Amino acid sequence: MARIVMKFGGTSVADMDRIRNVARHVKREVDAGHEVAVVVSAMSGKTNELVAWTRDASPMHDAREYDAVVASGEQVTSGLLAIALQHIGINARSWQGWQIPIRTDNAHGAARILDIDGSDIVRRMGEGQVAVIAGFQGLGPDNRIATLGRGGSDTSAVAIAAAVKADRCDIYTDVDGVYTTDPRIEPKARRMKKIAFEEMLEMASLGAKVLQVRSVELAMVHKVRTFVRSSFEDPDAPGMGDVLNPPGTLICDEDEIVEQEVVTGIAYAKDEAQISLRRLADRPGVSAAIFGPLAEAHINVDMIVQNISEDGSKTDMTFTVPSSDVAKAMKVLEENKARIGFDVAQTESGLCKVSVIGIGMRSHAGVAASAFRALAEKSINIKAITTSEIKISILIDGAYAELAVRTLHSAYGLDKT
Amino acid sequence: MARIVMKFGGTSVADMDRIRNVARHVKREVDAGHEVAVVVSAMSGKTNELVAWTRDASPMHDAREYDAVVASGEQVTSGLLAIALQHIGINARSWQGWQIPIRTDNAHGAARILDIDGSDIVRRMGEGQVAVIAGFQGLGPDNRIATLGRGGSDTSAVAIAAAVKADRCDIYTDVDGVYTTDPRIEPKARRMKKIAFEEMLEMASLGAKVLQVRSVELAMVHKVRTFVRSSFEDPDAPGMGDVLNPPGTLICDEDEIVEQEVVTGIAYAKDEAQISLRRLADRPGVSAAIFGPLAEAHINVDMIVQNISEDGSKTDMTFTVPSSDVAKAMKVLEENKARIGFDVAQTESGLCKVSVIGIGMRSHAGVAASAFRALAEKSINIKAITTSEIKISILIDGAYAELAVRTLHSAYGLDKT
């Protein structure tokens, strides 16, 4: 007997047929004797419809009212799934964030979970009742509904799993696990059995859209063993009810991964852009003068490279931003030109950041050199490099994105079983 | 300065343009210096969509889950209207039933309001904030959302008006008031300036669909002065902001109506059916044997006529039910045939009940006789009659419904200004 939190995203609850399918997944776990809590998103498309209405009502809408409107999507799904479960003989009830309560801070629209009182749910799970919980929302200190921001249902699920001390948090989605890289680019990509929290955090931050970054952070902090698995498989297919090794990818503590690979995955993020400031005064405080105003404008600056100044007075500074932020960033830079003191600002769009990720890098030298060599053999020019303890990110021309991903995937032997 | 509750139904908030129009109605009252609470329904069509989903999930759905799903419609509208009000400079916030709270009993899906704590809303109205309240719902003793049944937003509005001691409750709808009869049948029908609670109760019970019966009952008990008026008129047209006499019909205590007419209106209900039980044993308890099982099957029996038995042993009993309930009623009667002891049951569908309503009847004789005479002149056959202190109902063949309505409307001089 285990205690399991199951989370189903928008495409998994898109209509009543899909919701009935979810009910069968839940029934399988209940029939196996497990205690089950389910976290659901809004039916796919619903949240977008509700958000569009709030924007139509006013471009400057009150985030508290936005939350009241948008949270209704998950409320609907939770009630419908509870009914669908009851219909197939499963004792179930819906829970809204304010009923549990899931207490959040006051940052409406992007709230953080502060505390979850899991006692009622745990007691009822012990009595055999499935808790169907509306994801993405909680109750703010103002006694009003607060949503966690887009994709927040993953975060709800992991936080609830931590609160009820679940043995496992299963994130059901439209893919069947986490792959060594994007299978649409590299058909030889393999589904991982396990990946460490830190690695998944890098994968999610770098473009693998399987899980929200915040939910991975939360899972890491609370050591919530999290499975990424498919809601589209037959709920009663062989092995689906396996307690220890259900089909999918387990995100877990690195200690649980016995044979750690040096490199576990290749991630990429397209639509990166570079901005170069030429003949910049090389003096203390210049970085603050550049990046302070950009941060205030909520522009996410990523890789930063500064040339060593030849004569000690002027230098060049290059950094990357998402392509969609280039125009805004250039406006901010022009407004602060006098204070920053640069000669000219140049931009280049259509770049791609390819990243090699693996906890094993910590104890292995030469990982970066292999990447550079492999890319050089394909004549792929490297525009910038950043590294961390478990990751190497390389900026290249976007036209080479797919080739670079496949090249690195092969260079580290990830396409071999 | 007055305290006003404004209620807007589904067609009045059908889309964002209509919601913006509602915001203008609210702004008019706020600009005039009034304290305002607004009660909203779901966007028209939304409730039906949500109800259909719960039925699809299971025909035998849990009423508590039905409530969680269906109440989301009003939640959305309340948030959107609050945003639309803020957009035009009006201080406003949304309130869900559980936040106020509006406490109900445990009859999920058809709950009754037990108590409303209006203190928070009154305080904030005093600070100039408009309360935008999700209608149709409250919080049950189980700490779960409970809905009041279809059309319950009218009841929400009147209950809130009573709780905050409002000077007026304005029910904005798709008609501009209560008419002496249905203007689609009798173009000479006149909009009434005022109608007494008791009369409106009869009108609503007898087919005038302007207001829910329960909301009128509640208004009568708490003496809430209620205006029925149109949300489709220009919010800033002359007279719309009149405090004492806004355009529409005031439903009020009879004492407030100085010149009371003998007859104030003609109502009708189509799709009535008659059931006759022939050669029934004329003994004590036979009525209970018939109407007990029908009541248990939730069949609404209306007019009942029993012939005096000629020889003291056998009689005939005739009563009316809605046409849609005939088959169910006949099934119940057949199942209980032995216990009731009748010879044969006959049915006739396609009947119409026409009713003459007026508080003035109490002190005027001959009102019924005028109706019978007028109908006889048009050769309309009367199948059954029931009377109360302020109402005469006459059952006729449905083919004569419109003619009968026009005939009675004219007979009592209602088409004269």
Coordinates of C-alpha atoms in Angstrom, one line a residue, chain A:
Chain A
M1 CA 0.0 0.0 0.0
A2 CA 1.4 3.4 -1.0
R3 CA 0.1 6.9 -0.9
I4 CA 0.1 8.5 -4.4
V5 CA -0.6 11.9 -5.8
M6 CA -1.6 11.8 -9.5
K7 CA -1.6 15.0 -11.5
F8 CA -3.4 15.4 -14.9
G9 CA -2.8 18.3 -17.2
G10 CA -5.1 20.1 -19.6
T11 CA -4.8 17.8 -22.6
S12 CA -5.5 14.8 -20.3
V13 CA -8.8 16.3 -19.1
A14 CA -9.7 18.0 -22.4
D15 CA -13.3 16.6 -22.6
M16 CA -15.5 14.2 -20.8
D17 CA -14.1 11.1 -22.6
R18 CA -10.6 12.1 -21.5
I19 CA -11.9 12.7 -18.0
R20 CA -13.4 9.2 -18.0
N21 CA -10.0 7.9 -19.1
V22 CA -8.4 9.7 -16.2
A23 CA -10.9 8.1 -13.9
R24 CA -9.8 4.6 -15.1
H25 CA -6.1 5.6 -14.3
V26 CA -7.3 6.5 -10.8
K27 CA -9.4 3.4 -10.4
R28 CA -6.4 1.2 -11.2
E29 CA -4.4 2.7 -8.3
V30 CA -7.4 2.6 -5.9
D31 CA -8.1 -1.1 -6.8
A32 CA -4.4 -1.8 -6.0
G33 CA -5.1 -0.6 -2.5
H34 CA -3.3 2.7 -2.6
E35 CA -4.4 6.0 -1.0
V36 CA -4.9 8.5 -3.8
A37 CA -5.1 12.2 -4.2
V38 CA -5.6 13.6 -7.8
V39 CA -4.6 17.1 -8.9
V40 CA -6.3 18.4 -12.1
S41 CA -5.7 21.3 -14.5
A42 CA -8.4 23.1 -16.4
M43 CA -9.7 21.5 -19.6
S44 CA -7.3 22.4 -22.3
G45 CA -8.2 25.8 -24.0
K46 CA -10.4 26.8 -21.0
T47 CA -7.7 28.8 -19.2
N48 CA -6.8 30.7 -22.4
E49 CA -10.5 31.5 -22.9
L50 CA -10.8 32.8 -19.4
V51 CA -7.6 34.8 -19.6
A52 CA -8.8 36.4 -22.9
W53 CA -12.0 37.5 -21.2
T54 CA -10.1 39.2 -18.4
R55 CA -7.9 41.0 -21.0
D56 CA -10.9 42.0 -22.9
A57 CA -12.5 43.4 -19.7
S58 CA -9.4 45.5 -19.1
P59 CA -5.7 45.3 -20.2
M60 CA -4.8 46.5 -16.7
H61 CA -6.9 43.9 -14.9
D62 CA -6.9 43.4 -11.1
A63 CA -4.9 40.3 -10.5
R64 CA -7.3 39.3 -7.7
E65 CA -10.2 39.3 -10.1
Y66 CA -8.1 37.6 -12.7
D67 CA -7.6 34.8 -10.2
A68 CA -11.3 34.5 -9.4
V69 CA -12.1 34.2 -13.1
V70 CA -9.3 31.9 -14.2
A71 CA -9.4 29.5 -11.2
S72 CA -12.9 28.5 -12.2
G73 CA -11.4 26.2 -14.9
E74 CA -9.8 23.8 -12.4
Q75 CA -12.9 24.0 -10.2
V76 CA -15.0 22.6 -13.1
T77 CA -12.6 19.8 -13.8
S78 CA -12.3 18.8 -10.2
G79 CA -16.1 18.4 -9.9
L80 CA -16.5 16.6 -13.2
L81 CA -13.7 14.1 -12.3
A82 CA -15.2 13.4 -8.9
I83 CA -18.6 12.6 -10.6
A84 CA -16.8 10.4 -13.2
L85 CA -15.0 8.5 -10.4
Q86 CA -18.2 8.0 -8.4
H87 CA -19.9 6.8 -11.6
I88 CA -17.4 3.8 -11.7
G89 CA -17.8 3.1 -8.0
I90 CA -14.9 5.1 -6.6
N91 CA -15.5 7.1 -3.4
A92 CA -14.3 10.6 -4.3
R93 CA -14.8 14.3 -3.6
S94 CA -13.5 17.5 -5.0
W95 CA -11.5 20.0 -3.1
Q96 CA -11.0 23.6 -4.0
G97 CA -7.8 25.4 -2.8
W98 CA -9.8 27.5 -0.3
Q99 CA -11.4 24.4 1.2
I100 CA -8.2 22.5 2.1
P101 CA -6.8 25.2 2.5
I102 CA -3.7 25.6 0.3
R103 CA -2.3 28.9 1.8
T104 CA -0.4 31.1 -0.6
D105 CA 1.3 34.5 -0.4
N106 CA -0.5 37.6 -1.7
A107 CA 1.2 37.6 -5.2
H108 CA -2.1 37.1 -7.1
G109 CA -1.6 35.6 -10.5
A110 CA 1.9 34.2 -9.6
A111 CA 1.4 33.2 -6.0
R112 CA 3.7 30.9 -4.0
I113 CA 2.4 28.2 -1.8
L114 CA 3.2 28.9 1.8
D115 CA 1.5 26.1 3.6
I116 CA -0.9 23.2 3.0
D117 CA -3.0 21.7 5.7
G118 CA -3.2 18.1 4.5
S119 CA -4.8 16.7 7.7
D120 CA -8.4 16.5 6.3
I121 CA -7.3 14.9 3.1
V122 CA -5.0 12.4 4.8
R123 CA -7.9 11.4 7.1
R124 CA -10.3 10.9 4.3
M125 CA -7.7 9.1 2.2
G126 CA -7.4 6.8 5.1
E127 CA -11.1 6.2 4.9
G128 CA -10.8 5.2 1.3
Q129 CA -11.9 8.5 -0.3
V130 CA -10.0 9.9 -3.3
A131 CA -9.3 13.6 -3.0
V132 CA -9.8 15.4 -6.3
I133 CA -8.0 18.7 -5.9
A134 CA -8.3 21.7 -8.2
G135 CA -4.7 22.6 -9.2
F136 CA -3.1 25.9 -9.9
Q137 CA -4.7 27.7 -6.9
G138 CA -4.8 28.4 -3.2
L139 CA -6.2 30.9 -0.7
G140 CA -4.3 34.2 -0.2
P141 CA -3.9 36.0 3.1
D142 CA -6.8 38.3 1.9
N143 CA -9.2 35.3 1.9
R144 CA -9.4 35.4 -1.9
I145 CA -8.4 32.8 -4.5
A146 CA -4.8 33.1 -5.6
T147 CA -3.4 31.3 -8.7
L148 CA 0.1 30.1 -9.0
G149 CA 0.8 31.2 -12.5
R150 CA 0.6 29.2 -15.8
G151 CA 1.5 25.6 -15.4
G152 CA 1.1 25.9 -11.6
S153 CA -0.8 22.6 -11.4
D154 CA 2.5 20.7 -11.5
T155 CA 3.6 22.8 -8.5
S156 CA 0.3 22.1 -6.7
A157 CA 0.8 18.4 -7.2
V158 CA 4.3 18.3 -5.8
A159 CA 3.4 20.6 -2.9
I160 CA 0.4 18.4 -2.0
A161 CA 2.6 15.3 -2.3
A162 CA 5.0 16.9 0.2
A163 CA 2.2 17.9 2.5
V164 CA 0.6 14.5 2.7
K165 CA 4.0 12.7 2.7
A166 CA 3.2 10.8 -0.5
D167 CA 5.4 7.9 -1.6
R168 CA 5.2 9.2 -5.2
C169 CA 3.9 12.1 -7.3
D170 CA 2.9 10.9 -10.8
I171 CA 2.7 13.7 -13.3
Y172 CA 0.5 12.4 -16.2
T173 CA 1.0 14.3 -19.4
D174 CA 0.9 14.0 -23.2
V175 CA 4.4 12.5 -23.3
D176 CA 5.5 9.2 -21.7
G177 CA 8.6 10.5 -19.9
V178 CA 11.7 12.6 -20.0
Y179 CA 14.0 11.9 -23.0
T180 CA 17.7 12.3 -23.5
T181 CA 16.8 15.0 -26.0
D182 CA 13.8 16.1 -28.0
P183 CA 12.6 13.0 -30.0
R184 CA 11.2 15.2 -32.7
I185 CA 14.8 16.3 -33.5
E186 CA 16.7 13.1 -32.7
P187 CA 14.6 9.9 -33.2
K188 CA 17.2 7.9 -31.4
A189 CA 16.5 9.8 -28.2
R190 CA 15.9 7.4 -25.4
R191 CA 13.4 7.7 -22.5
M192 CA 15.3 7.9 -19.2
K193 CA 14.4 5.5 -16.4
K194 CA 15.7 8.0 -13.8
I195 CA 17.0 11.6 -13.8
A196 CA 18.3 13.5 -10.8
F197 CA 16.4 16.6 -9.5
E198 CA 19.3 18.9 -10.4
E199 CA 19.5 17.5 -13.9
M200 CA 15.7 17.9 -14.4
L201 CA 15.9 21.4 -13.2
E202 CA 18.5 22.3 -15.9
M203 CA 16.5 20.4 -18.5
A204 CA 13.3 22.2 -17.6
S205 CA 15.1 25.6 -17.4
L206 CA 16.6 25.0 -20.8
G207 CA 13.5 24.3 -22.8
A208 CA 12.3 20.8 -22.0
K209 CA 8.7 21.6 -21.4
V210 CA 7.7 18.4 -19.6
L211 CA 7.6 20.0 -16.2
Q212 CA 7.4 23.5 -14.7
V213 CA 10.7 24.7 -13.3
R214 CA 9.1 25.6 -9.9
S215 CA 7.6 22.2 -9.5
V216 CA 11.0 20.6 -9.9
E217 CA 12.6 23.0 -7.4
L218 CA 9.9 22.1 -4.9
A219 CA 10.3 18.3 -5.6
M220 CA 14.1 18.7 -5.0
V221 CA 13.7 20.6 -1.7
H222 CA 11.1 18.2 -0.3
K223 CA 12.6 15.1 -2.0
V224 CA 9.3 14.2 -3.6
R225 CA 9.9 11.2 -5.9
T226 CA 8.2 12.4 -9.1
F227 CA 7.2 10.2 -12.1
V228 CA 6.6 11.8 -15.5
R229 CA 4.3 9.4 -17.4
S230 CA 1.6 9.3 -20.1
S231 CA -2.1 9.7 -19.6
F232 CA -2.8 8.6 -23.1
E233 CA -1.7 4.9 -22.6
D234 CA -4.4 2.3 -21.8
P235 CA -4.9 2.7 -18.1
D236 CA -5.0 -1.1 -17.7
A237 CA -2.1 -2.0 -19.9
P238 CA 0.5 -4.4 -18.3
G239 CA 2.9 -2.7 -15.9
M240 CA 0.8 0.5 -15.6
G241 CA 0.1 -0.3 -12.0
D242 CA 3.7 -1.2 -11.1
V243 CA 4.3 0.4 -7.7
L244 CA 8.1 0.6 -7.9
N245 CA 8.7 1.0 -11.6
P246 CA 5.7 2.3 -13.5
P247 CA 6.4 3.2 -17.2
G248 CA 7.8 6.7 -17.3
T249 CA 10.7 8.7 -15.9
L250 CA 11.5 9.0 -12.2
I251 CA 12.9 12.3 -11.1
C252 CA 14.6 11.6 -7.8
D253 CA 17.6 12.2 -5.6
E254 CA 20.9 11.5 -7.2
D255 CA 21.7 8.9 -4.5
E256 CA 18.9 6.8 -5.9
I257 CA 20.6 6.6 -9.4
V258 CA 23.1 3.8 -9.1
E259 CA 24.8 4.0 -12.4
Q260 CA 25.2 7.7 -13.1
E261 CA 26.0 8.7 -16.6
V262 CA 28.5 11.5 -17.2
V263 CA 26.0 13.2 -19.5
T264 CA 22.3 12.5 -19.2
G265 CA 20.6 14.8 -21.7
I266 CA 20.9 17.5 -24.4
A267 CA 18.5 20.4 -24.1
Y268 CA 18.1 23.4 -26.4
A269 CA 16.3 26.7 -26.5
K270 CA 15.7 28.4 -29.8
D271 CA 14.8 32.1 -30.4
E272 CA 17.7 33.4 -28.5
A273 CA 19.2 36.8 -29.5
Q274 CA 22.5 38.4 -28.8
I275 CA 23.1 42.1 -28.0
S276 CA 26.6 43.5 -28.2
L277 CA 27.5 46.9 -26.8
R278 CA 30.6 48.3 -28.5
R279 CA 33.4 50.5 -27.0
L280 CA 32.0 50.5 -23.6
A281 CA 33.8 52.4 -20.8
D282 CA 35.6 49.7 -18.8
R283 CA 34.9 51.0 -15.3
P284 CA 33.4 49.7 -12.1
G285 CA 29.6 49.9 -12.1
V286 CA 29.1 49.6 -15.8
S287 CA 27.5 46.1 -15.5
A288 CA 25.0 47.5 -12.9
A289 CA 24.2 50.4 -15.3
I290 CA 23.4 47.9 -18.0
F291 CA 21.7 45.1 -16.3
G292 CA 19.9 47.0 -13.6
P293 CA 17.5 48.8 -16.0
L294 CA 17.0 45.5 -18.0
A295 CA 16.1 43.6 -14.9
E296 CA 13.6 46.3 -13.9
A297 CA 12.0 45.9 -17.3
H298 CA 11.7 42.1 -16.6
I299 CA 14.0 41.2 -19.4
N300 CA 15.7 37.9 -18.7
V301 CA 19.4 38.3 -19.5
D302 CA 21.2 34.9 -19.8
M303 CA 24.7 34.5 -21.1
I304 CA 27.1 37.4 -20.6
V305 CA 30.5 37.7 -22.1
Q306 CA 32.8 40.7 -21.6
N307 CA 36.0 41.1 -23.7
I308 CA 39.2 42.0 -21.8
S309 CA 39.9 45.6 -22.7
E310 CA 43.0 46.0 -24.8
D311 CA 44.1 49.4 -23.5
G312 CA 42.3 49.5 -20.2
S313 CA 39.6 52.0 -21.2
K314 CA 37.2 50.6 -23.7
T315 CA 35.7 47.1 -24.0
D316 CA 32.8 45.2 -25.7
M317 CA 30.0 43.5 -23.8
T318 CA 27.8 40.8 -25.3
F319 CA 24.8 39.1 -23.7
T320 CA 21.7 37.0 -24.7
V321 CA 18.0 37.7 -24.3
P322 CA 15.0 35.9 -25.7
S323 CA 14.3 37.2 -29.3
S324 CA 10.9 38.4 -28.2
D325 CA 12.6 40.8 -25.7
V326 CA 15.1 42.4 -28.2
A327 CA 13.1 45.4 -29.1
K328 CA 12.2 46.1 -25.5
A329 CA 15.9 45.6 -24.4
M330 CA 17.2 48.0 -27.1
K331 CA 14.7 50.6 -26.0
V332 CA 15.9 50.3 -22.4
L333 CA 19.5 50.5 -23.5
E334 CA 18.9 53.6 -25.7
E335 CA 17.1 55.3 -22.8
N336 CA 20.1 54.7 -20.5
K337 CA 22.8 55.2 -23.2
A338 CA 24.4 58.3 -21.5
R339 CA 24.6 56.7 -18.1
I340 CA 26.0 53.4 -19.5
G341 CA 28.4 55.1 -21.9
F342 CA 28.6 52.8 -25.0
D343 CA 29.3 53.7 -28.6
V344 CA 26.9 51.5 -30.5
A345 CA 24.6 48.6 -29.7
Q346 CA 24.2 45.7 -32.2
T347 CA 21.8 42.8 -32.2
E348 CA 21.7 39.4 -33.8
S349 CA 18.5 37.2 -33.6
G350 CA 17.8 33.6 -34.6
L351 CA 20.3 32.0 -32.3
C352 CA 20.1 28.8 -30.4
K353 CA 21.4 27.7 -27.0
V354 CA 22.3 24.0 -26.9
S355 CA 23.1 22.5 -23.5
V356 CA 24.8 19.4 -22.3
I357 CA 23.6 18.3 -18.9
G358 CA 24.8 15.7 -16.4
I359 CA 25.6 15.4 -12.7
G360 CA 28.5 13.1 -13.6
M361 CA 30.4 16.1 -15.1
R362 CA 31.3 17.1 -11.6
S363 CA 33.8 14.3 -11.4
H364 CA 34.7 14.0 -15.0
A365 CA 37.1 16.3 -16.9
G366 CA 37.1 16.9 -20.6
V367 CA 33.3 16.9 -21.1
A368 CA 33.3 20.4 -22.5
A369 CA 36.3 19.6 -24.8
S370 CA 34.3 16.7 -26.3
A371 CA 31.4 19.0 -27.2
F372 CA 33.7 21.6 -28.8
R373 CA 35.5 18.9 -30.8
A374 CA 32.2 17.3 -32.0
L375 CA 30.7 20.7 -33.1
A376 CA 33.9 21.7 -34.8
E377 CA 33.9 18.5 -36.9
K378 CA 30.5 19.6 -38.2
S379 CA 31.8 23.2 -38.8
I380 CA 29.3 24.6 -36.3
N381 CA 30.6 28.0 -35.0
I382 CA 30.4 28.6 -31.3
K383 CA 29.4 32.2 -30.4
A384 CA 29.4 32.0 -26.6
I385 CA 29.8 29.4 -23.8
T386 CA 28.7 29.3 -20.2
T387 CA 29.2 26.4 -17.8
S388 CA 28.0 25.4 -14.4
E389 CA 28.9 22.4 -12.3
I390 CA 26.5 20.1 -14.2
K391 CA 25.9 21.9 -17.5
I392 CA 27.6 23.4 -20.5
S393 CA 25.6 25.8 -22.6
I394 CA 26.8 26.7 -26.1
L395 CA 25.3 29.5 -28.2
I396 CA 25.2 28.8 -32.0
D397 CA 23.5 30.0 -35.1
G398 CA 19.9 28.8 -35.1
A399 CA 20.2 27.1 -38.5
Y400 CA 22.5 24.5 -36.9
A401 CA 20.2 23.8 -33.9
E402 CA 19.0 20.3 -35.0
L403 CA 22.4 19.3 -36.3
A404 CA 24.1 20.4 -33.0
V405 CA 21.6 18.5 -30.9
R406 CA 22.0 15.3 -32.8
T407 CA 25.8 15.7 -32.9
L408 CA 26.1 16.2 -29.1
H409 CA 23.5 13.4 -28.4
S410 CA 25.7 11.0 -30.4
A411 CA 29.1 12.4 -29.1
Y412 CA 28.1 11.4 -25.5
G413 CA 26.8 8.0 -26.5
L414 CA 23.2 8.9 -25.6
D415 CA 21.7 7.1 -28.6
K416 CA 23.1 3.7 -27.5
T417 CA 20.8 1.6 -25.2

